Coordinates of C-alpha atoms and ligand atoms in Angstrom, one line a residue:
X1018 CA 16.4 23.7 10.2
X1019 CA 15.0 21.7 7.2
X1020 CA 17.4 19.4 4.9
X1021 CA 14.7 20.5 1.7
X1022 CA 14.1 23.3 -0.3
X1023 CA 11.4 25.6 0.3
X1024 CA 7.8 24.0 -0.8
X1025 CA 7.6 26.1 -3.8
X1026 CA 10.9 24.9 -5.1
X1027 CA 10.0 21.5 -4.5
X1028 CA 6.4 21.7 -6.3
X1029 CA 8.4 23.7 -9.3
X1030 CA 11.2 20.9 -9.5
X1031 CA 8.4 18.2 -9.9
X1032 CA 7.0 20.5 -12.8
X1033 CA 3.8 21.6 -11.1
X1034 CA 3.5 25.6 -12.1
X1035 CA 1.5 28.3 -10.5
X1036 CA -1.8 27.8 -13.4
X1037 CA -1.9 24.0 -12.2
X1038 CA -2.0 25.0 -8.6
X1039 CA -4.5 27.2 -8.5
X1040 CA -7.8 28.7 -9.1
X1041 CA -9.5 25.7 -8.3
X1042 CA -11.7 24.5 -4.8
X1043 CA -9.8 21.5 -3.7
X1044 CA -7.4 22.7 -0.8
X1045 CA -4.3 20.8 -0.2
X1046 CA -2.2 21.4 2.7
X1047 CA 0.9 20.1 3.8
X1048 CA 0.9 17.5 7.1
X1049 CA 4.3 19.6 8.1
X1050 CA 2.4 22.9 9.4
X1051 CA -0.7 22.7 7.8
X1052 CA 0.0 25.2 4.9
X1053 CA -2.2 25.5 2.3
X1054 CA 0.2 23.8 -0.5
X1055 CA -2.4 24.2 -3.5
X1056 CA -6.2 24.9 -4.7
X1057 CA -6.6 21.9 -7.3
X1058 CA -9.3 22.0 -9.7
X1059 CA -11.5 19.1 -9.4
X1060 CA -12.5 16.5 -12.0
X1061 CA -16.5 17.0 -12.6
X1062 CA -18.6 13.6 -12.1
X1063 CA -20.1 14.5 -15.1
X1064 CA -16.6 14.1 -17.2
X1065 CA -16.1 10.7 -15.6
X1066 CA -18.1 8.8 -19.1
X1067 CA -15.3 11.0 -21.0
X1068 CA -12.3 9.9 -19.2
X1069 CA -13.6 6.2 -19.5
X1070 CA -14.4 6.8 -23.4
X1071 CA -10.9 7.9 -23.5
X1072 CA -9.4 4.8 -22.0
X1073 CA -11.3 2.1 -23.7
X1074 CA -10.1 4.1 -26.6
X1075 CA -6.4 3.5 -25.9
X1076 CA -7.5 0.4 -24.8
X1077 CA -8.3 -0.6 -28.4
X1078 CA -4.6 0.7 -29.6
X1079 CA -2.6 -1.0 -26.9
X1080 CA -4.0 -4.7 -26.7
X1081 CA -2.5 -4.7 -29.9
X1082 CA 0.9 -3.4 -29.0
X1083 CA 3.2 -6.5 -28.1
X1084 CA 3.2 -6.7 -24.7
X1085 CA 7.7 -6.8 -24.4
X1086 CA 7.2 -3.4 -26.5
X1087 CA 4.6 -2.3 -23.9
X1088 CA 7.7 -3.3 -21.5
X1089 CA 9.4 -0.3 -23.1
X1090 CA 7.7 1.5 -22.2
X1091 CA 7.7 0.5 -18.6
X1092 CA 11.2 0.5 -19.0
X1093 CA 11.0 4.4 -19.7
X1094 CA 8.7 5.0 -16.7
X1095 CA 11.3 3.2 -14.5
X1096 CA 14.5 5.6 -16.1
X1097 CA 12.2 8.9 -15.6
X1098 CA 11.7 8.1 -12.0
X1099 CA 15.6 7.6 -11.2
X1100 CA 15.8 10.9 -12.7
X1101 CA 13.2 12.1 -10.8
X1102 CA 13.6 10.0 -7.3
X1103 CA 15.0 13.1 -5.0
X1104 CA 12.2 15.4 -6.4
X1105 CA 8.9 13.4 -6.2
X1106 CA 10.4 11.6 -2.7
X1107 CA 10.7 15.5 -1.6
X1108 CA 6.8 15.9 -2.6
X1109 CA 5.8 12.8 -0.7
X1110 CA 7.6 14.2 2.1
X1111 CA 5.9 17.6 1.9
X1112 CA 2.2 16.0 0.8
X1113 CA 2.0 13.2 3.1
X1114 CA 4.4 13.8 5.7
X1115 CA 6.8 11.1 5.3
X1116 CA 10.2 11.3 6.5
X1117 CA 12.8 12.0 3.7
X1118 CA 14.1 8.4 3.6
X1119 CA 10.6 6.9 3.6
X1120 CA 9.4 9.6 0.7
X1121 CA 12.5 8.4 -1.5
X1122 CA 11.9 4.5 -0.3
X1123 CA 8.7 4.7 -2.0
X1124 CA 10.1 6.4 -5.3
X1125 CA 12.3 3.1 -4.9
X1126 CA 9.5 0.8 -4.7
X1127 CA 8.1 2.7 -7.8
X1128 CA 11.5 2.2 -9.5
X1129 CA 11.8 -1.9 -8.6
X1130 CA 8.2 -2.9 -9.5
X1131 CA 9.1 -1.2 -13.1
X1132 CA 11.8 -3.0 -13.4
X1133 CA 9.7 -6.6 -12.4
X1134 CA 7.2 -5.2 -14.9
X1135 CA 9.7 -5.0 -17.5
X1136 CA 10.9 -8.6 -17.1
X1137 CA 7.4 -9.5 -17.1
X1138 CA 6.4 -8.2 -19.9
X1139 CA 8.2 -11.4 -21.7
X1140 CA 7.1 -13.8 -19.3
X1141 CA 3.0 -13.3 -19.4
X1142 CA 3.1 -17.5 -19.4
X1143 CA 0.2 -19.6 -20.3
X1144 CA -0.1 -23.2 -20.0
X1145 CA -0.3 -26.2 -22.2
X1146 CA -2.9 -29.1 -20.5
X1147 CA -3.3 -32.5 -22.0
X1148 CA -6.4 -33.1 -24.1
X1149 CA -8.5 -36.2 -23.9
X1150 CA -9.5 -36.3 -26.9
X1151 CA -7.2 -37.5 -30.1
X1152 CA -6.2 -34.9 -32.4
X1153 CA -6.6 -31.6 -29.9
X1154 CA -4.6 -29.6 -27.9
X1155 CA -5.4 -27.3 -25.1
X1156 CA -3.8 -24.2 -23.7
X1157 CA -4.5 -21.5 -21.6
X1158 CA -4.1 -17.9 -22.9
X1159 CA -3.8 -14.5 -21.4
X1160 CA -5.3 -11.1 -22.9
X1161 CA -5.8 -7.5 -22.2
X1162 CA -8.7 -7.6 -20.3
X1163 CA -9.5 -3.6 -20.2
X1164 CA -9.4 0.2 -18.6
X1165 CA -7.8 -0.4 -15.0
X1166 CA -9.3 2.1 -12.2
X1167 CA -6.6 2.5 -9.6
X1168 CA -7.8 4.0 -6.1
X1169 CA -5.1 5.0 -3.9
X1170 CA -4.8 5.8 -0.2
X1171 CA -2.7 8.9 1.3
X1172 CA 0.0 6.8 3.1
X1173 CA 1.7 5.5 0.1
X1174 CA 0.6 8.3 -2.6
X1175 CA 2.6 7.1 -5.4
X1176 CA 4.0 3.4 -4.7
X1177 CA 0.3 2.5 -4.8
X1178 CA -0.6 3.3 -8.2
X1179 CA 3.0 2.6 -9.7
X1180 CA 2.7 -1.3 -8.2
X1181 CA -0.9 -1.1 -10.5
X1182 CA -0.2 0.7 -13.4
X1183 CA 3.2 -1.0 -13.9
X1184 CA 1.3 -4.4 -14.2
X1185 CA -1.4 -3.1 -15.7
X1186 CA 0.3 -1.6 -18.6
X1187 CA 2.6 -4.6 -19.4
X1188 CA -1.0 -6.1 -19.4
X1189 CA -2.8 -4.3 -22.1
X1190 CA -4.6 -2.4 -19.7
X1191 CA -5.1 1.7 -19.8
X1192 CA -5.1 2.9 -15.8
X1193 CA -7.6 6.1 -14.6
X1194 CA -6.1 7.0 -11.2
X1195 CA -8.0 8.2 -8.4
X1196 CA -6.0 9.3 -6.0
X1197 CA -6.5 10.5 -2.2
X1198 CA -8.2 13.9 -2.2
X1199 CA -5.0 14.5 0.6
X1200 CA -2.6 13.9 -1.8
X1201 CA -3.3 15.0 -5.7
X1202 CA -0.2 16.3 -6.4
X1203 CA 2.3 13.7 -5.9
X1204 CA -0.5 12.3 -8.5
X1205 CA 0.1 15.1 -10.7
X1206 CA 3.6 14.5 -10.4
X1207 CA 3.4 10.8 -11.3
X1208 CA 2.0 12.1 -14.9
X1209 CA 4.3 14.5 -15.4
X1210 CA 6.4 11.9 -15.2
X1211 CA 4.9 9.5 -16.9
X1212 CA 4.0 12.0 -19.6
X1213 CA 8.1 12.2 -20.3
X1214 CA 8.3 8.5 -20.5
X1215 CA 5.3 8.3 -23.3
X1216 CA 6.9 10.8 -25.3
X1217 CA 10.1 9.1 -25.1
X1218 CA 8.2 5.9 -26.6
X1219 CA 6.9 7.9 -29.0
X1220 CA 3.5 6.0 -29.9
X1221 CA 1.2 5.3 -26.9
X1222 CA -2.2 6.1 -27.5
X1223 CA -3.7 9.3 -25.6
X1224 CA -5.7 8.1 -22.4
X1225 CA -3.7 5.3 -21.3
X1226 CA -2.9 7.1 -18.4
X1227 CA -5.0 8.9 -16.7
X1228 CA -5.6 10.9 -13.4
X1229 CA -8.6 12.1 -11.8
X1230 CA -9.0 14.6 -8.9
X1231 CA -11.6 14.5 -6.6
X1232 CA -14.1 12.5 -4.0
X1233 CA -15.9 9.6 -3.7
X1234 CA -18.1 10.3 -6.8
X1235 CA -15.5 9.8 -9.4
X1236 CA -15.2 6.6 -7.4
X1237 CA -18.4 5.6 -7.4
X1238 CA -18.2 6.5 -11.3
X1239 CA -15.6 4.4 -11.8
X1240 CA -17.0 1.4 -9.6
X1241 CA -20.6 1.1 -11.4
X1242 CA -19.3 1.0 -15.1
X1243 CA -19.1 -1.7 -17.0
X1244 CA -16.3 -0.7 -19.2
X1245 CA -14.1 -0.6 -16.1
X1246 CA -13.5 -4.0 -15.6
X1247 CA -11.2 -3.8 -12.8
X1248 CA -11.1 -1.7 -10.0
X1249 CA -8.0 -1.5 -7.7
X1250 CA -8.8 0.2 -4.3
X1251 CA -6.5 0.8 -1.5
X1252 CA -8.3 2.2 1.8
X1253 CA -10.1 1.7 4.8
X1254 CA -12.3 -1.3 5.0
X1255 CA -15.3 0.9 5.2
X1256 CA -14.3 1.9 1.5
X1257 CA -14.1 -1.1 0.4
X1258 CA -17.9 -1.9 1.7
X1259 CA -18.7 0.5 -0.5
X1260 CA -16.3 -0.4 -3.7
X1261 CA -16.2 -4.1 -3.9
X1262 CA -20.2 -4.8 -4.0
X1263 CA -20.3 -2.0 -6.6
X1264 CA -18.3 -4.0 -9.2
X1265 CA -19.4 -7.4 -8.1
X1266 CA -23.0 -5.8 -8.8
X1267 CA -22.0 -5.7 -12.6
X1268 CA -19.7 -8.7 -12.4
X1269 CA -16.4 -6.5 -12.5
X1270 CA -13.4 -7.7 -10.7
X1271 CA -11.7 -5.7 -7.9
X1272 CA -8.4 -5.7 -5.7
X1273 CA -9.0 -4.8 -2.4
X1274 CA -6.1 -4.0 0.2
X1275 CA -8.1 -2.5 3.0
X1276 CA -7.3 -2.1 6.6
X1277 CA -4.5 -4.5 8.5
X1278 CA -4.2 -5.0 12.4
X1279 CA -1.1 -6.6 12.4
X1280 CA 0.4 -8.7 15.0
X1281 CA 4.3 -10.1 16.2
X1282 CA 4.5 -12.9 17.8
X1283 CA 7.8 -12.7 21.0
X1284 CA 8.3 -16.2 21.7
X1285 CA 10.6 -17.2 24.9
X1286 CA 13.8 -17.8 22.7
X1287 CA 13.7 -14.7 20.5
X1288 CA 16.7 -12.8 20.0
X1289 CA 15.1 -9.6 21.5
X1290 CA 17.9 -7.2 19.8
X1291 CA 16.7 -8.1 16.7
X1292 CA 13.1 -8.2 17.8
X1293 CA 13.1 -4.5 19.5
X1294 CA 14.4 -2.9 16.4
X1295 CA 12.1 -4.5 14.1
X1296 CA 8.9 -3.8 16.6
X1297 CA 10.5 -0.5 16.6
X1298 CA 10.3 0.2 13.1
X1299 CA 6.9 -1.5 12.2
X1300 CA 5.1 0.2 14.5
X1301 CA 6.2 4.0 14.7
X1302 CA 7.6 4.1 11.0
X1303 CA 5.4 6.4 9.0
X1304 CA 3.8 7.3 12.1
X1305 CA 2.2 4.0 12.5
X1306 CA -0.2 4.8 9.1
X1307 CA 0.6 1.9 7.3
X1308 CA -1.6 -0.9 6.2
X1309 CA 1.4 -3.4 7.2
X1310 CA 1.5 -1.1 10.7
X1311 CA 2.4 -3.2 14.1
X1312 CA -0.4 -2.9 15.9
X1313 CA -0.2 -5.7 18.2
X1314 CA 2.6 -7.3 19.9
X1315 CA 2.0 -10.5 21.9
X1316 CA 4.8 -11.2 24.1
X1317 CA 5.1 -14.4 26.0
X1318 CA 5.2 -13.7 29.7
X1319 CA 8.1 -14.7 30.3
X1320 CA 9.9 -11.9 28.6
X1321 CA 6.9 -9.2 28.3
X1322 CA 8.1 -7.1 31.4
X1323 CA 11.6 -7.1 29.8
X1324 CA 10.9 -6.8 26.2
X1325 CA 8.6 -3.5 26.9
X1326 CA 10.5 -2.0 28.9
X1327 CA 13.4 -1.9 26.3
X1328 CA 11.0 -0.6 24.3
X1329 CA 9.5 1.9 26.5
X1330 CA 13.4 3.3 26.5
X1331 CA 14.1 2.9 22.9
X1332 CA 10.4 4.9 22.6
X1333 CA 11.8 7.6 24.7
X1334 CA 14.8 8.6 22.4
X1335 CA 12.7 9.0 18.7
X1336 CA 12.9 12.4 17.1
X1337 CA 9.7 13.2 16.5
X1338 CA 9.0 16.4 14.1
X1339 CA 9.5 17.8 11.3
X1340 CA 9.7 14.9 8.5
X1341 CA 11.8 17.0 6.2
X1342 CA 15.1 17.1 9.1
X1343 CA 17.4 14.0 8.0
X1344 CA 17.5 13.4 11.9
X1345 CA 13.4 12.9 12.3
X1346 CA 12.2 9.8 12.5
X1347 CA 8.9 10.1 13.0
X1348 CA 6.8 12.6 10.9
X1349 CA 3.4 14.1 11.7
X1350 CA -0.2 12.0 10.9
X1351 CA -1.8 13.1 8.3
X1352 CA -4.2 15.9 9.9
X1353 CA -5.8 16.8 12.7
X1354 CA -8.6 14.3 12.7
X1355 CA -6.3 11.6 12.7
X1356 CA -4.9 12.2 15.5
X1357 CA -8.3 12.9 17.4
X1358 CA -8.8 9.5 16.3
X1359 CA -5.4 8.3 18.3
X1360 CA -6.2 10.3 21.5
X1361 CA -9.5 8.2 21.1
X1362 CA -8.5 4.9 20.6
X1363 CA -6.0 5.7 23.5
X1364 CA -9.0 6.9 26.0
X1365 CA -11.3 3.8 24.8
X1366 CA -7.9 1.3 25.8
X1367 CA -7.2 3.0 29.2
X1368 CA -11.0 2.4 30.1
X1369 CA -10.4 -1.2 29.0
X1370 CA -8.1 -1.7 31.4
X1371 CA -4.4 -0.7 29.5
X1372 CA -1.8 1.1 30.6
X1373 CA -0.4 3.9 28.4
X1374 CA 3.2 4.8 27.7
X1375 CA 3.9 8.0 25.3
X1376 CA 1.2 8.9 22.8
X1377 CA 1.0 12.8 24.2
X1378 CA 1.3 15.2 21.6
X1379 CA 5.0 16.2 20.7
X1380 CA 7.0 19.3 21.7
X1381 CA 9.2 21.3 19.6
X1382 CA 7.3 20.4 16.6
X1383 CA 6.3 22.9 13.8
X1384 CA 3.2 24.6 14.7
X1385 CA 0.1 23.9 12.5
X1386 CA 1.0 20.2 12.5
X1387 CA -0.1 16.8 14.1
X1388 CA 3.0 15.5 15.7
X1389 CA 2.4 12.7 18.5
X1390 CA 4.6 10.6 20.5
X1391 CA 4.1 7.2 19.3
X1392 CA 2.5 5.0 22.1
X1393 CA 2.9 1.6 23.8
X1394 CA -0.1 0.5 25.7
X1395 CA 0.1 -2.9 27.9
X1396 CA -3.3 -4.2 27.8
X1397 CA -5.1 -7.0 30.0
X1398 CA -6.3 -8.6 26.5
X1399 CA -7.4 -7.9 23.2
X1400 CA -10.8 -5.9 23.9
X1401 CA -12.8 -4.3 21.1
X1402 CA -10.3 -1.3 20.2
X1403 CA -7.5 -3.4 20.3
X1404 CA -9.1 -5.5 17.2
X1405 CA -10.4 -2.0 15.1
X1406 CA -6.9 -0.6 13.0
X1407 CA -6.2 2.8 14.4
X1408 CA -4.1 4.7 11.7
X1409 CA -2.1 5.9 14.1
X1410 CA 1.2 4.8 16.1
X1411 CA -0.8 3.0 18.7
X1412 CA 1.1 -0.4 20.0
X1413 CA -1.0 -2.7 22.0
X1414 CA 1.3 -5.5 24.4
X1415 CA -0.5 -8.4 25.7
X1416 CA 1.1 -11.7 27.2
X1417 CA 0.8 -15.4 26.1
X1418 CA 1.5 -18.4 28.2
X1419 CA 1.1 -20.9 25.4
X1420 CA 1.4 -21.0 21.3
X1421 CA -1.8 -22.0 20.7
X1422 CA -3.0 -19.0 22.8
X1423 CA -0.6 -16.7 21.1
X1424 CA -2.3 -17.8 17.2
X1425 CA -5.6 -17.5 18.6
X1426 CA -5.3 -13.9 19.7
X1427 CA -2.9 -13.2 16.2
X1428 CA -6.2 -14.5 13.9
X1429 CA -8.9 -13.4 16.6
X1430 CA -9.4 -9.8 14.8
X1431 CA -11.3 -9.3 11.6
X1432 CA -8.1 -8.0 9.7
X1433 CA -5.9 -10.4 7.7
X1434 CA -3.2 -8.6 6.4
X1435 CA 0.7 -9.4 7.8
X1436 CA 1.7 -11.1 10.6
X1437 CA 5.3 -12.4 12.1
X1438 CA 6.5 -14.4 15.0
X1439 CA 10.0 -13.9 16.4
X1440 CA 11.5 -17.2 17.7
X1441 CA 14.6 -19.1 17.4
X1442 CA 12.7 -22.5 17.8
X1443 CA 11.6 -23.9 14.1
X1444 CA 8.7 -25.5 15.3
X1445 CA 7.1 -23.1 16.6
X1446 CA 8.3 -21.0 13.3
X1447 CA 6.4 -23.5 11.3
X1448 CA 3.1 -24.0 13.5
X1449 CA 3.0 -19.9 13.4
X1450 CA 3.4 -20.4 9.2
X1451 CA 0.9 -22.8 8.7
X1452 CA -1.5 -21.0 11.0
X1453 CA -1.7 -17.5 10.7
X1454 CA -4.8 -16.6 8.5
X1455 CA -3.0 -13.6 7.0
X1456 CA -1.8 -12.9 3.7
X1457 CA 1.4 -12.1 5.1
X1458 CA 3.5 -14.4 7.2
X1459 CA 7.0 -13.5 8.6
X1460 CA 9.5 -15.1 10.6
X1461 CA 11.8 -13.0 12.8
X1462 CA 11.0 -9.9 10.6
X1463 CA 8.2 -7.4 11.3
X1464 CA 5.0 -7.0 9.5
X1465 CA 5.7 -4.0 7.5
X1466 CA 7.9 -3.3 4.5
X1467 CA 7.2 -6.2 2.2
X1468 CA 9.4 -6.5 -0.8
X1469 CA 7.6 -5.7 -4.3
X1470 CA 8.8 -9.2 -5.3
X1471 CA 5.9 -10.7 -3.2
X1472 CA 2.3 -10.8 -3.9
X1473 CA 0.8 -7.9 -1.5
X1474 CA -2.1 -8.4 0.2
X1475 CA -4.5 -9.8 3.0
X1476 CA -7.5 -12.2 3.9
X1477 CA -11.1 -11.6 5.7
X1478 CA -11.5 -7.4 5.8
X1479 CA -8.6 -6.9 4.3
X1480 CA -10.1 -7.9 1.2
X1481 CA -8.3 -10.6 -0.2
X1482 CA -7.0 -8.8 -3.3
X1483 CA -2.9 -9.0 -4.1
X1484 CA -1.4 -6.7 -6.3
X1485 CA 2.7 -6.3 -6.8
X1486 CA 4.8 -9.1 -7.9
X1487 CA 4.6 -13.1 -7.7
X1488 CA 1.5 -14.0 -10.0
X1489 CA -0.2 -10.9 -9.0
X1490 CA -0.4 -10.0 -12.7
X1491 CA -2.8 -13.0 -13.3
X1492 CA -5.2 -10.7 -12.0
X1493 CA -5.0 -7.5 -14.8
X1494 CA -5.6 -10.4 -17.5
X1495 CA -8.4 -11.7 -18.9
X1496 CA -7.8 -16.0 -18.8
X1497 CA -9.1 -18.3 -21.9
X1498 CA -9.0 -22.0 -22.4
X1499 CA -8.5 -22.6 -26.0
X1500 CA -8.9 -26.3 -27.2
X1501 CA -8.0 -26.3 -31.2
X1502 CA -9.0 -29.8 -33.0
X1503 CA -6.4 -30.6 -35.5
X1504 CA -7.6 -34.0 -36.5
Ligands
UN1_1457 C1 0.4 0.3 2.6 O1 0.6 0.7 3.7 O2 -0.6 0.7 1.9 O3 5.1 -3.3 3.3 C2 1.4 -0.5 1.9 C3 5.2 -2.1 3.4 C4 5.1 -1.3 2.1 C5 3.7 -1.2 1.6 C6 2.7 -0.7 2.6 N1 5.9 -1.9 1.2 O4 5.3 -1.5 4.5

């Protein structure tokens, strides 16, 4: 018993018809049962120099466009997806597997950075700095800086490219998405959507937003041109090998948000309620395939034995199944391999020494679909898999005796992404703050569901980029210094 319509109702609602969906070679299937939801037709290599013609033409238009009317038209992308929030959070659910609140969260997220693009749009502040010289003045201006590629992972199919393209646009900047080859039509329903806010506006240039389906090559297209000059990619570290030194090759600037292998502190006076619901939903929500994920609890040993058993129990009672039930709370992982993957990472710990709780596959699940209990593993230390991110709804529990100890194993993995502590005791609040190396840093919160507000985004393989809100727009813009002699 599903609380959704059928799939085809769903894809029809978001405006997808039968001549879109098929007749092409790229399968999509749905994480639910594995049902072939569409055959897309992919976006030739050798049409990539047309799409980036196209958007260097709009770009031309809409530099010129004042950036509070480019707002509007933000503004109109925001009001299309409240109309549209139950019908594209339906498709996330059926394309990516997310439960039904966490399809619709993500609509929301698309809706709230719109809405910080929008106030943006009239705040895209330059400074005034002091000349030494008599009869000058010096300022710092902001422009357009060009066609915006936008890579996106399947996890967060549309929240991704909204926190991008939202900037982006308020920028001066046309976007050509690129999104997961698991998830193209929760893409195609982004331009749909977007496609009703242009017209509403009535005068943005053709190509300033643009999708394109396929594989790595249209990335790789999209990496080595100079008339890209930013490249947003969201993925696995191993992508971003391959992305970032492609731009930096022709001096292009990238955003990299690549893998996370994120950590809680439990210090002795945490106030373990609050701690086991927020370890709770870090680490299995989304079935554990965030970037902001808890991966890696480190639990001072004088409550560890306590804290996971509570959590071992509280583990015990999660619906796993079907993602579109309102009573599910954890969905499937994305396919098959992914969960080969877990079963791996699982052996690899037991060898090291851990102790598994959960992680077998889940019963009473649709057929066709890869449903896991998510799994708690108490580990003598942080060995080599511990430090790798699993995409998967692995949690590894190791003990501290002393703080120092507990920030050392937090930093000691070459992911820099989000990180809390939970502690009643401000000092060692503080000491975590100042010393966590990631680009996230909480305090009796979990690692996972950063507010848009924020600038999003990690250190060392994570790849230091930081897209979303704060100053993160600073980063779609091309910066001058402008000193005028008036003398
Ligand atoms: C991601 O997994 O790619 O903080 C991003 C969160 C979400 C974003 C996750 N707002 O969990």
């Amino acid at each position: 018993m599903t609380d959704l319509p059928a799939a085809a109702a769903i894809l029809t609602a978001c405006g997808l018809d039968a001549s879109l969906l098929t007749g092409g070679s790229l399968a999509v299937h749905s994480p639910i049962d594995g049902s072939e939801l569409a055959r897309l037709t992919e976006t030739p290599a050798a049409a990539m120099p047309a799409v980036i013609a196209r958007a260097q033409s709009a770009f031309a238009v809409w530099r010129h466009v004042p950036a509070p009317r480019r707002g509007e038209l933000v503004r109109l992308l925001g009001e299309e997806l409240r109309a549209a929030k139950a019908d594209l959070g339906a498709l996330v659910t059926l394309e990516a597997g997310k439960i039904l609140s966490e399809g619709l969260g993500e609509v929301q997220e698309m809706i709230d950075i719109c809405d910080f693009a929008v106030g943006l749009s009239r705040q895209l502040y330059g400074l005034t700095i002091a000349s030494e010289r008599p009869g000058h003045v010096m300022r710092e201006t902001w422009h357009p800086l060009g066609p915006c590629a936008v890579i996106t992972a399947f996890n967060f199919p549309v929240a991704v490219w909204s926190w991008n393209a939202a900037l982006a646009l308020v920028c001066g900047d046309p976007v050509i998405w690129k999104p997961s080859e698991k998830t193209p039509l929760t893409a195609l329903a982004c331009m749909k959507i977007f496609e009703r806010a242009a017209a509403r506006f009535g005068d943005a240039p053709e190509g300033l937003a643009q999708l394109v389906i396929g594989g790595a090559d249209l990335g790789a297209a999209l990496s080595a041109s100079p008339d890209v000059p930013l490249v947003s990619a969201t993925g696995s570290t191993r992508m971003g090998r391959i992305v970032g030194p492609e731009v930096a090759k022709r001096f292009g600037k990238s955003i990299l948000e690549l893998g996370g292998n994120n950590a809680m502190i439990v210090a002795p006076s945490a106030d373990l309620d609050m701690a086991v619901r927020a370890i709770v939903f870090s680490a299995v929500g989304t079935a554990g395939q965030r970037c902001t994920s808890l991966r890696r609890l480190i639990v001072h040993h004088s409550v560890k034995d306590q804290l996971v058993e509570r959590l071992i129990r509280a583990y015990a009672t999660l619906p796993v199944g079907d993602p579109r039930a309102a009573t599910t709370l954890v969905g499937p992982l994305i396919d098959a391999g992914s969960l080969a993957r877990m079963q791996t990472a699982l052996e690899r710990a037991r060898a090291d020494g851990g102790l598994v709780h959960g992680g077998r596959t889940a019963s009473g699940a649709p057929q066709g679909g890869a449903y896991v209990e998510p799994a708690i593993v108490e580990m003598p230390g942080q060995t080599a898999v511990v430090r790798e991110e699993t995409f998967a709804p692995i949690l590894y529990a190791m003990g501290y005796e002393t703080l120092d100890e507990a920030i050392a194993l937090q930093n000691d993995v070459p992911q820099g992404l989000s990180s809390c502590i939970f502690t009643l005791n401000l000092r060692e609040a503080e000491e975590f703050l100042q010393r966590s190396d990631c680009g996230i840093a909480n305090v009796n919160i979990g690692p996972s569901g950063a507010e848009i507000g924020g600038a999003f985004g990690g250190e060392k393989e994570t790849g230091g980029g930081r897209e979303s809100g704060s100053d993160a727009w600073k980063a779609y813009m091309r910066r001058a210094t402008n000193t005028v002699n008036y003398s």
